Amino acid sequence: MTDTKMMSSRVREHKWFTPWLLVAPATLWLCVFNLYPALNTVYMAFTNKKPLGGGELVGLANFERMLDDDQLVYALTNSILYMLVCVPLLTMLPLLLAVLVEKKLPGLTFFRVAFYTPVVASAVVVALIWNWMLDDRGAINAILQALKVVQEPLPFLTDRWLLLFSAISLTVWKGLGYYMIIYLSALGNVGKELHEAAAVDGAGPVRRFWSITVPGVRGTMLLITILITVSSLRIFSELFVMTGGTGGPGGRVSSVVMLIQMYSTGFTGHLGYASALSLLLFALTLVPMVLLARLNRKDA
Amino acid sequence: MSAPQMKVAAKQRSYAFHRMSAGEVIVRYALLALVLVITILPFVWQLSTSLKGIDENIYTATPRFIPEDPTFANYTKVAEVVPVVDYAMNSVIVAILVVGGNIIGATLAGYALAKLRFRGSTLVLGALLATLILPGEATIIAQYVTVRSLGLTDTLLGVALPGMIGMINVLLMRAAFTAIPDELEMAAKVDGANAWQRLIHVNLPGVRGMLSVICIFAFIGAWDDFLWPLIVLTDPENLTLTVGLQYLSGTFTNNPRLIAAGTMISFVPIVIVFAVLQRYFFRGVEEGAIKG
């Protein structure tokens, strides 16, 4: 102890300003591109700021406007439904996939890389690919008609609910590989001894999955649930491209972020209202995070 | 589709835990092949369409994957009408800026927060964590106002700037540095190494796995970004590839061949990059698991 103290006092830790030099770039970015925009979003939400001009304080006018915005109700309904379907699918399917690719098998690296390919492709590329498959004259409709499942093409891209279904399918397909990787990291920490002990006791693979694997990755599952919830409420690129930039069937905007983007540019732009919508989006994403955090603490 | 079959596979798994039975191996490979088809088939279909000539029917009742008379005519046509190569170069520039910024900024800050004791570190760390609950889309309007006030709208630097140091990357690097034993740091101090020397010679080799993961994510994130460049860029000459692609699909709305060629031009380079770097990527993921 004494030796350690003498040693540490003799060795110069570092000049007092060195740590600040090291964190300066990140702190600068933190302040300029994260904290300041966050504060400015709150401020602008109470103004009538437009792309060119405006900026006077208007109190709660932007929030009152939300109550009368039919577009917002439509977009909110879509965004929430989309989130509610994506979360369970993207929480469980990637885990099953991770369990499948966890065992050592020849050629497994190829499959892992292949499964990750949709993650690497941009949302725009993916949406364009799915547009072509889902078009009235696309491959999906051709197959369905050839198999006599339907006689007329299904309007996957022009019907409100089918568009939502299409967006969900695309998102799940694209996200499988990403969340699989996260689960793989977690599965690496689930003790082999537990699996072996359970196997000796006669527990089958299904039982071991629910009794050992799922509890073992529970923390990761919670993290993934939060990630999916937040990212699904933020959907934009896929829907924008799938609707050809129009926003959705009948010109109605399909998601909250599309609404924000719509109000952020052009002659009809209203940055104040867009900022108020941004705060709404933040509140939407905060609720599930708080709920899940409380669940986690309660069970711990 | 795949979930029930995976459960069937689980049932058939042998009780002999260490070695899988032949049946189990076969079922696993069958499931892997099924997921592979679901994952890769859309890309194959797009590639197939992009290689079909103007005379070939792309609306056959049974999708035909192998073109009768493969041709690159659609690619040259796209390049003639839309400056795809310029768009790609714009995306490369943005991606390089974002990757470079994150390598430097996240490494320096991650090291300081993990290994150096200084007043204010708790405050900085808390602020970093606070930003994680903010979805980027919720502050994108204010980001735009910030970049505009810097006079950088319609510039590639304006697109790259906010993402050049990602707060999540700082936290990831901090976690990676924290996993390196403090004894190494102490030994280097006794030998008289200053903070910069300890960072470069002692700590940096140990975090290469996480650094490669951050590079890949930063590159993919910048290359694939769509909403932010859509807001910042308006001049057609400055568009990045994703925005240019969306513009292309609007221009060729009745020509799936050209749209397919455009998507392949955007997709193939990044797949090549990922295929080349995947060894580092997956190793980085596994290193995270071991230390976790």
XYZ file of C-alpha atoms in Angstrom, chain A residues 1-10:
10
model
C 0.000 0.000 0.000
C 2.685 2.460 1.001
C 4.782 1.481 -1.990
C 1.811 1.955 -4.271
C 1.103 5.378 -2.832
C 4.720 6.504 -3.176
C 4.861 5.122 -6.684
C 1.689 6.806 -7.844
C 2.615 10.137 -6.299
C 6.018 10.015 -7.946
